[in-house]
Coordinates of N, CA and C in Angstrom, one line a residue:
X1 N 14.8 -90.4 170.0 CA 16.0 -91.0 170.7 C 17.3 -90.7 170.0
X2 N 17.2 -90.8 168.7 CA 18.4 -90.6 167.9 C 18.8 -89.1 167.9
X3 N 17.8 -88.2 167.9 CA 18.1 -86.8 168.0 C 18.7 -86.4 169.3
X4 N 18.2 -87.0 170.4 CA 18.8 -86.7 171.7 C 20.3 -87.2 171.8
X5 N 20.5 -88.4 171.2 CA 21.9 -88.9 171.1 C 22.8 -87.9 170.3
X6 N 22.3 -87.4 169.2 CA 23.1 -86.5 168.4 C 23.4 -85.2 169.2
X7 N 22.4 -84.7 169.9 CA 22.6 -83.5 170.7 C 23.7 -83.7 171.8
X8 N 23.6 -84.9 172.5 CA 24.6 -85.2 173.5 C 26.0 -85.3 172.9
X9 N 26.0 -86.0 171.8 CA 27.4 -86.2 171.1 C 28.0 -84.8 170.7
X10 N 27.1 -83.9 170.2 CA 27.6 -82.6 169.8 C 28.1 -81.8 171.0
X11 N 27.4 -81.9 172.2 CA 27.8 -81.2 173.4 C 29.1 -81.8 173.9
X12 N 29.2 -83.1 173.8 CA 30.5 -83.7 174.2 C 31.6 -83.3 173.3
X13 N 31.4 -83.2 172.0 CA 32.4 -82.8 171.1 C 32.9 -81.4 171.4
X14 N 31.9 -80.5 171.6 CA 32.3 -79.1 172.0 C 33.1 -79.0 173.3
X15 N 32.7 -79.8 174.3 CA 33.4 -79.8 175.5 C 34.8 -80.3 175.3
X16 N 35.0 -81.4 174.5 CA 36.3 -81.9 174.3 C 37.2 -80.9 173.5
X17 N 36.6 -80.2 172.6 CA 37.4 -79.2 171.9 C 38.0 -78.1 172.8
X18 N 37.2 -77.7 173.8 CA 37.6 -76.7 174.7 C 38.7 -77.3 175.6
X19 N 38.6 -78.6 176.0 CA 39.6 -79.3 176.8 C 40.9 -79.4 176.0
X20 N 40.7 -79.8 174.7 CA 41.9 -80.0 173.9 C 42.6 -78.7 173.7
X21 N 41.9 -77.6 173.5 CA 42.5 -76.3 173.3 C 43.4 -75.9 174.5
X22 N 42.9 -76.2 175.7 CA 43.6 -75.9 176.9 C 44.9 -76.8 177.0
X23 N 44.8 -78.0 176.6 CA 45.9 -78.9 176.6 C 46.9 -78.7 175.5
X24 N 46.5 -78.2 174.4 CA 47.4 -78.0 173.3 C 48.5 -77.0 173.6
X25 N 48.3 -76.1 174.6 CA 49.3 -75.2 175.0 C 50.5 -75.9 175.6
X26 N 50.3 -77.1 176.2 CA 51.3 -77.9 176.9 C 51.7 -79.1 176.1
X27 N 51.3 -79.3 174.9 CA 51.7 -80.5 174.1 C 53.1 -80.4 173.6
X28 N 53.8 -81.5 173.6 CA 55.1 -81.6 173.1 C 55.0 -82.4 171.8
X29 N 55.6 -81.9 170.7 CA 55.5 -82.6 169.4 C 56.2 -83.9 169.5
X30 N 55.7 -84.8 168.7 CA 56.3 -86.2 168.7 C 56.3 -86.6 167.3
X31 N 57.1 -87.7 167.0 CA 57.2 -88.2 165.7 C 57.1 -89.7 165.8
X32 N 56.8 -90.4 164.7 CA 56.8 -91.8 164.7 C 58.2 -92.4 164.6
X33 N 58.4 -93.4 165.4 CA 59.7 -94.0 165.4 C 59.6 -95.5 165.2
X34 N 60.7 -96.1 164.8 CA 60.7 -97.6 164.6 C 61.9 -98.2 165.4
X35 N 61.7 -99.4 165.9 CA 62.8 -100.0 166.6 C 63.8 -100.6 165.6
X36 N 65.1 -100.5 165.9 CA 66.1 -101.2 165.1 C 67.0 -101.9 166.0
X37 N 67.1 -103.2 165.8 CA 68.0 -104.0 166.6 C 69.4 -104.1 165.8
X38 N 70.4 -103.6 166.3 CA 71.7 -103.5 165.7 C 72.6 -104.7 166.2
X39 N 73.1 -105.5 165.3 CA 73.8 -106.7 165.8 C 75.3 -106.4 166.0
X40 N 75.8 -105.4 165.3 CA 77.3 -105.1 165.4 C 77.5 -103.9 166.4
X41 N 78.8 -103.7 166.7 CA 79.1 -102.6 167.6 C 78.8 -101.3 166.9
X42 N 78.3 -100.4 167.6 CA 77.8 -99.1 167.1 C 78.9 -98.0 167.3
X43 N 79.2 -97.1 166.4 CA 80.1 -96.0 166.6 C 79.6 -95.1 167.7
X44 N 80.5 -94.4 168.3 CA 80.1 -93.4 169.4 C 80.5 -92.0 169.0
X45 N 79.5 -91.1 169.2 CA 79.7 -89.7 168.9 C 79.4 -88.9 170.2
X46 N 80.3 -88.0 170.6 CA 80.1 -87.2 171.8 C 79.5 -85.9 171.5
X47 N 78.7 -85.4 172.4 CA 78.2 -84.0 172.4 C 78.4 -83.4 173.7
X48 N 78.9 -82.2 173.8 CA 79.3 -81.3 172.8 C 80.5 -81.9 172.0
X49 N 80.6 -81.6 170.7 CA 81.6 -82.2 169.9 C 83.0 -81.7 170.2
X50 N 83.1 -80.5 170.8 CA 84.4 -80.1 171.2 C 85.1 -81.0 172.2
X51 N 84.3 -81.8 172.9 CA 84.8 -82.7 173.9 C 85.4 -84.0 173.2
X52 N 85.1 -84.2 172.0 CA 85.4 -85.5 171.3 C 86.9 -85.8 171.4
X53 N 87.7 -84.9 170.9 CA 89.1 -85.2 170.8 C 89.7 -85.6 172.2
X54 N 89.5 -84.8 173.2 CA 90.0 -85.0 174.6 C 89.4 -86.3 175.1
X55 N 88.2 -86.6 175.0 CA 87.6 -87.8 175.5 C 88.1 -89.1 174.8
X56 N 88.3 -89.0 173.4 CA 88.8 -90.1 172.7 C 90.2 -90.4 173.1
X57 N 91.0 -89.4 173.3 CA 92.4 -89.6 173.7 C 92.4 -90.2 175.1
X58 N 91.6 -89.8 176.0 CA 91.5 -90.4 177.3 C 91.0 -91.8 177.3
X59 N 90.0 -92.1 176.5 CA 89.4 -93.4 176.4 C 90.3 -94.4 175.7
X60 N 91.2 -93.9 174.9 CA 92.1 -94.8 174.2 C 93.3 -95.2 175.0
X61 N 93.5 -94.5 176.1 CA 94.6 -94.9 177.0 C 94.3 -96.3 177.6
X62 N 95.3 -97.1 177.8 CA 95.0 -98.5 178.3 C 94.3 -98.5 179.6
X63 N 93.2 -99.2 179.7 CA 92.4 -99.4 180.9 C 91.8 -100.7 180.9
X64 N 91.4 -101.2 182.1 CA 90.7 -102.5 182.1 C 89.2 -102.2 182.1
X65 N 88.7 -101.8 181.0 CA 87.3 -101.4 181.0 C 86.4 -102.6 180.5
X66 N 87.0 -103.5 179.9 CA 86.1 -104.6 179.3 C 85.6 -104.2 177.9
X67 N 85.7 -102.9 177.6 CA 85.2 -102.5 176.2 C 86.5 -102.3 175.4
X68 N 86.4 -102.7 174.1 CA 87.5 -102.5 173.2 C 87.1 -101.5 172.1
X69 N 88.0 -100.6 171.8 CA 87.7 -99.6 170.9 C 88.7 -99.7 169.7
X70 N 88.2 -99.5 168.5 CA 89.0 -99.5 167.3 C 88.2 -99.0 166.2
X71 N 88.8 -98.8 165.0 CA 88.0 -98.2 163.9 C 87.6 -99.3 162.9
X72 N 87.9 -100.6 163.2 CA 87.6 -101.6 162.2 C 86.4 -102.4 162.7
X73 N 85.3 -102.3 161.9 CA 84.0 -102.9 162.3 C 84.1 -104.4 162.2
X74 N 85.0 -105.0 161.4 CA 85.2 -106.4 161.3 C 85.7 -107.0 162.6
X75 N 86.3 -106.3 163.4 CA 86.9 -106.8 164.7 C 85.8 -106.7 165.8
X76 N 84.6 -106.3 165.5 CA 83.5 -106.2 166.5 C 84.0 -105.3 167.7
X77 N 84.5 -104.1 167.4 CA 84.9 -103.2 168.5 C 84.2 -101.9 168.2
X78 N 84.1 -101.1 169.3 CA 83.5 -99.8 169.2 C 84.4 -98.8 168.5
X79 N 83.9 -97.9 167.8 CA 84.6 -96.8 167.1 C 84.2 -95.5 167.7
X80 N 85.2 -94.8 168.2 CA 84.9 -93.4 168.8 C 85.2 -92.4 167.7
X81 N 84.1 -91.7 167.3 CA 84.2 -90.8 166.2 C 84.3 -89.3 166.7
X82 N 85.2 -88.6 166.0 CA 85.3 -87.1 166.3 C 84.5 -86.4 165.2
X83 N 83.1 -86.6 165.3 CA 82.2 -86.0 164.4 C 81.2 -85.1 165.1
X84 N 80.7 -84.1 164.4 CA 79.6 -83.3 164.9 C 78.3 -83.9 164.8
X85 N 77.3 -83.3 165.4 CA 75.9 -83.9 165.3 C 75.3 -83.8 163.9
X86 N 75.7 -82.9 163.1 CA 75.1 -82.9 161.7 C 75.5 -84.1 160.9
X87 N 76.5 -84.8 161.3 CA 76.9 -86.0 160.6 C 76.1 -87.2 160.9
X88 N 75.3 -87.2 161.9 CA 74.4 -88.3 162.3 C 73.5 -88.7 161.3
X89 N 72.8 -87.8 160.6 CA 71.9 -88.1 159.6 C 72.5 -88.8 158.4
X90 N 73.7 -88.4 158.0 CA 74.5 -89.1 157.0 C 74.8 -90.6 157.3
X91 N 75.2 -90.8 158.6 CA 75.4 -92.2 159.1 C 74.2 -93.0 159.0
X92 N 73.0 -92.4 159.4 CA 71.8 -93.2 159.4 C 71.4 -93.5 158.0
X93 N 71.6 -92.6 157.0 CA 71.3 -93.0 155.6 C 72.1 -94.1 155.1
X94 N 73.3 -94.3 155.7 CA 74.1 -95.5 155.3 C 73.8 -96.7 156.1
X95 N 72.9 -96.7 157.0 CA 72.5 -97.8 157.8 C 73.4 -98.0 159.0
X96 N 74.1 -96.9 159.4 CA 75.0 -97.0 160.6 C 74.3 -96.2 161.7
X97 N 74.0 -96.9 162.8 CA 73.3 -96.3 163.9 C 74.2 -95.9 165.1
X98 N 74.7 -94.7 165.1 CA 75.6 -94.3 166.2 C 75.0 -94.2 167.6
X99 N 75.8 -94.4 168.6 CA 75.5 -94.0 169.9 C 75.9 -92.6 170.2
X100 N 74.9 -91.7 170.5 CA 75.2 -90.3 170.7 C 75.1 -90.1 172.2
X101 N 76.2 -89.7 172.8 CA 76.3 -89.4 174.2 C 76.5 -87.9 174.5
X102 N 75.5 -87.3 175.1 CA 75.5 -85.9 175.5 C 75.9 -85.8 176.9
X103 N 77.0 -85.0 177.1 CA 77.5 -84.8 178.5 C 77.0 -83.4 178.9
X104 N 76.2 -83.3 179.9 CA 75.6 -82.0 180.4 C 76.7 -81.4 181.4
X105 N 77.2 -80.3 181.0 CA 78.1 -79.6 181.9 C 77.4 -78.9 183.0
X106 N 78.0 -78.8 184.2 CA 77.4 -78.0 185.3 C 78.4 -76.9 185.6
X107 N 77.9 -75.8 185.9 CA 78.8 -74.6 186.0 C 80.0 -74.9 186.9
X108 N 79.8 -75.6 188.0 CA 81.0 -75.9 188.9 C 81.9 -76.9 188.2
X109 N 81.4 -77.8 187.4 CA 82.2 -78.8 186.7 C 82.8 -78.3 185.4
X110 N 82.5 -77.1 185.0 CA 83.1 -76.6 183.7 C 84.6 -76.6 183.8
X111 N 85.1 -76.4 185.0 CA 86.6 -76.4 185.2 C 87.1 -77.7 184.8
X112 N 86.4 -78.8 185.2 CA 86.9 -80.1 184.9 C 86.7 -80.5 183.5
X113 N 85.6 -79.9 182.9 CA 85.4 -80.2 181.4 C 86.4 -79.4 180.6
X114 N 87.0 -78.3 181.1 CA 87.9 -77.5 180.3 C 89.1 -78.3 179.8
X115 N 89.4 -79.4 180.5 CA 90.5 -80.2 180.1 C 90.3 -80.8 178.7
X116 N 89.0 -81.0 178.4 CA 88.6 -81.6 177.1 C 88.3 -80.6 176.0
X117 N 88.4 -79.3 176.4 CA 88.2 -78.3 175.4 C 89.5 -77.6 175.0
X118 N 90.3 -78.2 174.2 CA 91.6 -77.7 173.9 C 91.6 -76.3 173.1
X119 N 90.5 -76.1 172.3 CA 90.5 -75.0 171.4 C 89.7 -73.8 172.0
X120 N 89.2 -74.0 173.2 CA 88.2 -73.0 173.7 C 88.8 -72.3 174.9
X121 N 89.1 -71.0 174.8 CA 89.7 -70.2 175.8 C 88.7 -69.6 176.7
X122 N 87.7 -69.1 176.1 CA 86.7 -68.3 176.9 C 85.5 -69.2 177.4
X123 N 85.2 -69.1 178.6 CA 84.1 -69.9 179.2 C 82.8 -69.6 178.6
X124 N 82.5 -68.4 178.3 CA 81.2 -68.0 177.7 C 81.0 -68.7 176.3
X125 N 82.1 -68.7 175.6 CA 82.1 -69.4 174.3 C 81.8 -70.8 174.4
X126 N 82.4 -71.5 175.4 CA 82.2 -72.9 175.7 C 80.7 -73.1 176.0
X127 N 80.1 -72.3 176.9 CA 78.7 -72.5 177.3 C 77.8 -72.3 176.1
X128 N 78.1 -71.3 175.2 CA 77.3 -71.1 174.0 C 77.3 -72.3 173.1
X129 N 78.5 -72.9 172.9 CA 78.6 -74.0 172.1 C 77.9 -75.2 172.6
X130 N 77.9 -75.4 173.9 CA 77.2 -76.5 174.6 C 75.7 -76.3 174.4
X131 N 75.2 -75.1 174.6 CA 73.8 -74.8 174.4 C 73.3 -75.0 173.0
X132 N 74.1 -74.6 172.0 CA 73.8 -74.8 170.6 C 73.7 -76.3 170.2
X133 N 74.6 -77.1 170.7 CA 74.6 -78.5 170.4 C 73.4 -79.2 171.2
X134 N 73.1 -78.7 172.3 CA 71.9 -79.2 173.0 C 70.6 -79.0 172.2
X135 N 70.5 -77.9 171.6 CA 69.4 -77.6 170.7 C 69.4 -78.5 169.4
X136 N 70.6 -78.8 168.9 CA 70.7 -79.7 167.8 C 70.3 -81.1 168.1
X137 N 70.6 -81.5 169.4 CA 70.2 -82.9 169.8 C 68.7 -83.1 169.6
X138 N 67.9 -82.1 169.9 CA 66.5 -82.2 169.8 C 66.0 -82.5 168.4
X139 N 66.8 -82.2 167.4 CA 66.4 -82.4 166.0 C 66.9 -83.8 165.5
X140 N 67.7 -84.5 166.2 CA 68.2 -85.8 165.8 C 67.1 -86.8 165.5
X141 N 67.3 -87.6 164.5 CA 66.2 -88.6 164.2 C 66.4 -89.9 165.0
X142 N 67.2 -89.9 166.0 CA 67.3 -91.0 166.9 C 67.5 -90.6 168.3
X143 N 67.2 -91.5 169.3 CA 67.4 -91.1 170.7 C 68.9 -91.1 171.0
X144 N 69.2 -90.3 172.0 CA 70.6 -90.1 172.5 C 70.6 -90.3 174.0
X145 N 71.8 -90.6 174.5 CA 72.0 -90.8 175.9 C 72.6 -89.5 176.5
X146 N 72.0 -89.2 177.7 CA 72.5 -88.0 178.4 C 73.2 -88.4 179.7
X147 N 74.4 -87.9 179.9 CA 75.1 -88.1 181.2 C 74.9 -86.8 182.0
X148 N 74.1 -87.0 183.1 CA 73.8 -85.9 184.0 C 75.1 -85.5 184.8
X149 N 75.2 -84.2 185.2 CA 76.4 -83.8 186.0 C 76.6 -84.6 187.3
X150 N 75.5 -85.1 187.9 CA 75.6 -85.8 189.1 C 76.1 -87.2 189.0
X151 N 76.3 -87.7 187.8 CA 76.8 -89.0 187.6 C 78.3 -89.1 187.6
X152 N 79.0 -88.0 187.6 CA 80.5 -88.0 187.7 C 81.0 -86.8 188.4
X153 N 82.2 -87.0 189.1 CA 82.8 -85.9 189.8 C 84.2 -85.6 189.4
X154 N 84.8 -86.6 188.7 CA 86.2 -86.3 188.2 C 86.3 -87.0 186.9
X155 N 87.5 -86.9 186.3 CA 87.7 -87.4 184.9 C 87.5 -88.9 184.9
X156 N 88.0 -89.6 185.9 CA 87.8 -91.1 185.9 C 86.4 -91.5 186.0
X157 N 85.6 -90.8 186.8 CA 84.2 -91.1 186.9 C 83.5 -90.8 185.6
X158 N 83.8 -89.7 184.9 CA 83.2 -89.4 183.7 C 83.5 -90.5 182.6
X159 N 84.8 -90.9 182.6 CA 85.1 -92.0 181.6 C 84.4 -93.3 182.0
X160 N 84.3 -93.6 183.3 CA 83.5 -94.8 183.7 C 82.0 -94.7 183.3
X161 N 81.5 -93.5 183.5 CA 80.1 -93.3 183.1 C 79.9 -93.4 181.6
X162 N 80.8 -92.9 180.9 CA 80.8 -93.1 179.4 C 80.8 -94.5 179.0
X163 N 81.7 -95.3 179.6 CA 81.8 -96.7 179.3 C 80.5 -97.4 179.6
X164 N 79.9 -97.1 180.8 CA 78.7 -97.7 181.2 C 77.6 -97.4 180.2
X165 N 77.5 -96.1 179.8 CA 76.5 -95.6 178.8 C 76.7 -96.4 177.5
X166 N 77.9 -96.5 177.0 CA 78.2 -97.2 175.8 C 77.7 -98.7 175.9
X167 N 78.0 -99.3 177.0 CA 77.6 -100.7 177.2 C 76.0 -100.8 177.2
X168 N 75.4 -100.0 177.9 CA 73.9 -100.1 178.0 C 73.3 -99.7 176.7
X169 N 73.8 -98.7 176.0 CA 73.2 -98.3 174.7 C 73.4 -99.4 173.6
X170 N 74.5 -100.0 173.7 CA 74.8 -101.1 172.7 C 73.8 -102.2 172.9
X171 N 73.4 -102.6 174.1 CA 72.5 -103.7 174.3 C 71.1 -103.3 174.1
X172 N 70.7 -102.0 174.1 CA 69.3 -101.7 174.0 C 68.9 -101.5 172.5
X173 N 67.6 -101.5 172.3 CA 67.1 -101.3 171.0 C 67.3 -99.8 170.6
X174 N 67.6 -99.6 169.3 CA 67.7 -98.3 168.8 C 66.4 -97.8 168.2
X175 N 66.0 -96.6 168.6 CA 64.7 -96.1 168.1 C 65.1 -95.0 167.1
X176 N 64.6 -95.2 165.9 CA 64.9 -94.2 164.8 C 63.7 -93.6 164.2
X177 N 63.7 -92.3 164.0 CA 62.5 -91.7 163.4 C 62.2 -92.2 162.0
X178 N 60.9 -92.4 161.7 CA 60.5 -92.8 160.4 C 60.6 -91.6 159.4
X179 N 60.9 -91.9 158.2 CA 61.0 -90.8 157.2 C 59.7 -90.3 156.8

């Protein structure tokens, strides 16, 4: 009886290996993460980073958003940072958990995004930079928020979507990759 059981177990193991090999082609790598509850306001970093300056200037204009922005953490206000994605790991090492907001451009809406790209003349250069930063996002050790092109149609809609994303990300638990 024990030998029959061993034979059946071996056959099952062989069958599972074949099944696993077929599925391994479609596996997405994952890493272990830990939840972090942040009590203070988190700084905000925009991706593509070329958008940062224009977005920060627009966000700092007086509006009735309900969100307050400043650079002083003691005032319990959000800080909008003009940093690139490589700076995120340095912030995490210091115990600062930023909100990373990635804005997906759509070809038709690139004209509207151009307002926020002061240093970029060529549209192909702008697209290359956006794609490069999108690849960098995949290597970040924390989750980020993506604003889909369908969530906004004009600058005011984009700013409102950003404010909503900041509010929702601030209230949610931050998931950070374990070292």
